[in-house]
Each structure stands twice: as C-alpha cells, then as structure tokens.
CSV table of C-alpha atoms and ligand atoms in Angstrom, one decimal:
chain,number,residue,atom,x,y,z
A,1,MET,CA,129.0,60.3,47.4
A,2,GLY,CA,130.0,63.9,48.1
A,3,LYS,CA,132.0,64.7,51.2
A,4,ARG,CA,134.6,62.2,52.4
A,5,GLN,CA,136.3,61.9,55.8
A,6,ILE,CA,139.7,63.7,56.0
A,7,LEU,CA,142.5,61.7,57.6
A,8,VAL,CA,144.5,63.5,60.3
A,9,ASP,CA,148.2,63.6,61.1
A,10,GLY,CA,149.2,60.4,62.8
A,11,ASP,CA,147.4,58.2,60.3
A,12,PRO,CA,150.1,56.1,58.5
A,13,ILE,CA,148.3,56.5,55.2
A,14,LEU,CA,149.4,60.2,55.1
A,15,ARG,CA,153.0,59.1,55.1
A,16,LYS,CA,152.8,56.7,52.1
A,17,THR,CA,153.8,57.5,48.5
A,18,SER,CA,150.9,57.7,46.1
A,19,LYS,CA,150.8,55.8,42.8
A,20,ASN,CA,150.3,57.3,39.3
A,21,VAL,CA,146.8,57.3,37.8
A,22,ASP,CA,146.5,55.4,34.6
A,23,LYS,CA,142.8,55.1,34.0
A,24,PHE,CA,140.9,58.3,33.2
A,25,ASN,CA,137.4,56.9,33.7
A,26,LEU,CA,134.2,57.6,35.6
A,27,ARG,CA,135.7,56.3,38.8
A,28,LEU,CA,138.3,59.1,38.6
A,29,HIS,CA,135.7,61.7,37.8
A,30,LEU,CA,133.6,60.7,40.8
A,31,LEU,CA,136.7,60.8,43.0
A,32,LEU,CA,137.6,64.3,41.7
A,33,ARG,CA,134.0,65.5,42.5
A,34,ASP,CA,134.2,64.1,46.0
A,35,MET,CA,137.6,65.7,46.5
A,36,ALA,CA,136.3,69.1,45.5
A,37,ASP,CA,133.2,68.7,47.6
A,38,THR,CA,135.3,67.7,50.6
A,39,MET,CA,137.7,70.6,50.1
A,40,TYR,CA,135.0,73.2,49.8
A,41,GLU,CA,133.0,71.8,52.7
A,42,ALA,CA,136.1,72.1,54.9
A,43,ASP,CA,136.9,75.6,53.6
A,44,GLY,CA,140.3,74.5,52.3
A,45,VAL,CA,142.2,75.8,49.3
A,46,GLY,CA,143.6,72.4,48.3
A,47,LEU,CA,143.2,68.7,48.9
A,48,ALA,CA,145.3,65.7,47.9
A,49,ALA,CA,143.8,62.2,47.4
A,50,PRO,CA,145.8,60.5,50.2
A,51,GLN,CA,144.1,62.9,52.7
A,52,ILE,CA,140.8,61.0,52.0
A,53,GLY,CA,142.6,57.6,52.0
A,54,VAL,CA,143.2,57.2,48.3
A,55,LEU,CA,146.9,56.6,47.5
A,56,ARG,CA,146.8,58.1,44.0
A,57,ARG,CA,148.5,61.2,42.5
A,58,ILE,CA,145.5,63.5,42.4
A,59,VAL,CA,145.2,67.0,43.7
A,60,VAL,CA,142.4,69.6,43.7
A,61,ILE,CA,143.2,73.3,44.3
A,62,ASP,CA,141.1,76.4,44.4
A,63,VAL,CA,142.7,79.6,45.9
A,64,GLY,CA,139.8,81.7,44.6
A,65,ASP,CA,140.5,81.6,40.9
A,66,GLY,CA,138.4,78.5,40.1
A,67,LEU,CA,139.0,74.8,40.5
A,68,PHE,CA,142.2,73.1,39.3
A,69,GLU,CA,142.1,69.3,38.9
A,70,MET,CA,145.7,68.0,38.8
A,71,VAL,CA,146.3,64.3,37.9
A,72,ASN,CA,149.9,63.0,38.1
A,73,PRO,CA,151.2,66.6,38.7
A,74,GLU,CA,154.9,67.4,38.6
A,75,ILE,CA,156.7,70.6,39.4
A,76,LEU,CA,158.9,71.7,36.4
A,77,GLU,CA,160.4,74.9,37.7
A,78,LYS,CA,160.7,76.7,41.0
A,79,SER,CA,161.6,80.4,41.3
A,80,GLU,CA,164.6,81.3,43.4
A,81,GLU,CA,162.5,84.0,45.0
A,82,THR,CA,160.7,82.7,48.0
A,83,GLN,CA,157.7,83.6,50.1
A,84,THR,CA,157.5,83.0,53.9
A,85,GLY,CA,154.1,82.9,55.6
A,86,ARG,CA,151.3,81.1,57.3
A,87,GLU,CA,150.4,77.6,56.2
A,88,GLY,CA,147.9,75.1,57.5
A,89,CYS,CA,146.5,71.7,56.5
A,90,LEU,CA,143.1,70.1,56.7
A,91,SER,CA,144.9,67.0,58.0
A,92,VAL,CA,146.6,69.1,60.8
A,93,PRO,CA,143.5,70.7,62.3
A,94,GLY,CA,143.9,73.6,64.8
A,95,ARG,CA,147.5,74.3,64.0
A,96,ALA,CA,149.5,76.5,61.6
A,97,GLY,CA,153.1,77.1,60.9
A,98,ILE,CA,155.4,79.6,59.1
A,99,VAL,CA,156.6,77.9,55.9
A,100,THR,CA,159.0,79.1,53.2
A,101,ARG,CA,158.0,78.2,49.6
A,102,PRO,CA,159.0,79.3,46.1
A,103,GLN,CA,157.2,82.5,45.1
A,104,ARG,CA,156.4,81.0,41.7
A,105,VAL,CA,156.3,77.5,40.2
A,106,LYS,CA,155.6,76.0,36.8
A,107,PHE,CA,153.9,72.6,36.9
A,108,ARG,CA,152.4,70.1,34.5
A,109,ALA,CA,149.5,67.8,35.2
A,110,GLN,CA,147.0,65.7,33.4
A,111,ASP,CA,143.3,66.8,33.4
A,112,ARG,CA,140.4,64.4,34.1
A,113,HIS,CA,140.6,63.1,30.5
A,114,GLY,CA,144.4,62.4,30.5
A,115,SER,CA,145.5,65.5,28.5
A,116,TRP,CA,148.7,67.2,29.8
A,117,TYR,CA,148.6,70.9,30.5
A,118,GLU,CA,151.2,73.3,31.8
A,119,GLN,CA,150.5,76.1,34.2
A,120,GLU,CA,152.4,78.8,36.1
A,121,ALA,CA,151.4,79.6,39.7
A,122,GLU,CA,152.3,82.5,41.9
A,123,GLY,CA,151.8,83.4,45.6
A,124,LEU,CA,149.2,81.4,47.4
A,125,PHE,CA,148.6,79.2,44.3
A,126,ALA,CA,152.3,78.3,44.2
A,127,ARG,CA,152.3,77.6,47.9
A,128,ALA,CA,149.2,75.4,47.5
A,129,VAL,CA,150.8,73.5,44.6
A,130,CYS,CA,154.0,72.8,46.6
A,131,HIS,CA,151.9,71.8,49.7
A,132,GLU,CA,149.5,69.4,47.9
A,133,LEU,CA,152.2,67.7,45.8
A,134,ALA,CA,154.2,67.0,49.0
A,135,HIS,CA,151.2,65.1,50.3
A,136,LEU,CA,151.6,62.7,47.3
A,137,ASP,CA,155.0,61.8,48.6
A,138,GLY,CA,153.9,61.4,52.2
A,139,GLN,CA,155.2,64.8,53.4
A,140,LEU,CA,153.4,67.4,55.6
A,141,TYR,CA,154.2,71.1,56.0
A,142,THR,CA,155.1,70.4,59.6
A,143,ASP,CA,158.1,68.4,58.3
A,144,ILE,CA,159.6,71.6,56.7
A,145,MET,CA,158.1,74.5,58.6
A,146,ASP,CA,160.4,77.3,59.9
A,147,ARG,CA,158.4,77.2,63.1
A,148,GLU,CA,155.0,76.4,64.6
A,149,MET,CA,152.7,79.4,65.1
A,150,THR,CA,151.4,80.0,68.7
A,151,ARG,CA,147.6,80.0,69.4
A,152,GLU,CA,147.8,83.8,70.1
A,153,GLU,CA,149.5,84.4,66.7
A,154,ILE,CA,146.8,82.3,64.9
A,155,GLU,CA,144.0,84.1,66.6
A,156,ALA,CA,145.5,87.5,65.9
A,157,ASP,CA,146.0,86.5,62.2
A,158,ASN,CA,142.4,85.2,62.0
A,159,ALA,CA,141.1,88.5,63.5
A,160,ARG,CA,143.1,90.5,61.0
A,161,HIS,CA,141.7,88.6,58.0
A,162,ALA,CA,138.2,88.9,59.4
A,163,LYS,CA,138.6,92.6,59.7
A,164,GLU,CA,140.0,92.9,56.1
A,165,GLU,CA,137.0,90.9,54.8
A,166,ASN,CA,134.6,93.2,56.6
A,167,GLN,CA,136.2,96.2,55.0
A,168,ASP,CA,135.4,95.1,51.5
B,201,NI,NI1,147.6,69.6,53.5
C-alpha cells in the first residue's frame, strides 16, 4: 500500500493509548513497510503507528543511521544529562517547539519477528525515541515543550541548516 495518511493534532486517535502487538505476522510486516514509506515520504525522522490511525505499540525511526523498527518498545534508562532544542512532529505541521529531553536513553523493543533487543541512543536518536514512544501513550511534544518557536525562529533555523548542508 505504501504511503498512508498522517493524522494531525486535533484528531482524537492521537490522544489514545496504543495496545501491545502480539502477532508478528505478514500484516505487521506490511504495516512496518507502510510506516517507513510514510516517514521517508514526509521527510520525518520517526513515526508512531497511531499517527496513521493504528493504535498499536509500533514505532519506526531513522535519524540518518538506518531504519529502526521498534515493536512494544520500552525505555529502560534515561540519563540525568538533558538536551534542549528544536522538536517538531509530522502530526503538528508547520510548528516547532523547544523541548528538553534526556541526552541518552537505553530502550528495549521487539523486532518484526518478536525477538527482543536492547539499544542505547544518544542525541537526536534519544530525542526521537522519547518523542515517538510518547505518541504510544497519546502524548504530543506540545504537551511538554518549554515554549513554542516563532515563525521567524523556525525560518532562521531552517536557513541555518540549509546553509550548513550546502557547505558539505
Ligand atoms: Ni510526532
């Protein structure tokens, strides 16, 4: 099926708690494929199943180091050290906020076949893990942000990133 429609803030589905996955079958594999397609198509670094209307505990993340598929993920440890920076969400289009998250997290999740794995994440990856797992409990970054970024700040930040990429 490929790309699915992304629900936006205001849709009550985004505020519900997702259920555990207990069947690791073709249906799950097709859903994971659609989630990755949808995330890449939208230029996102992560997507949670409820964002496409599926209330199951499934997340995909790719912050540039390859695709992580996380089924029934749980955070095991959070660093006391934090990071404060820009965060956005495919379900909150056109907006961004300043959000404080742990600098590092350790999580466990099941892969597409049901095997548990543990992984440590740092920086943007850790931020994405915290952001996407919150979706599974009906929470959005706007619930916990330090503050909303202004349109001018977002444009200046975009311009800075575009400049950095051109210098590579
Ligand atoms: Ni999000």
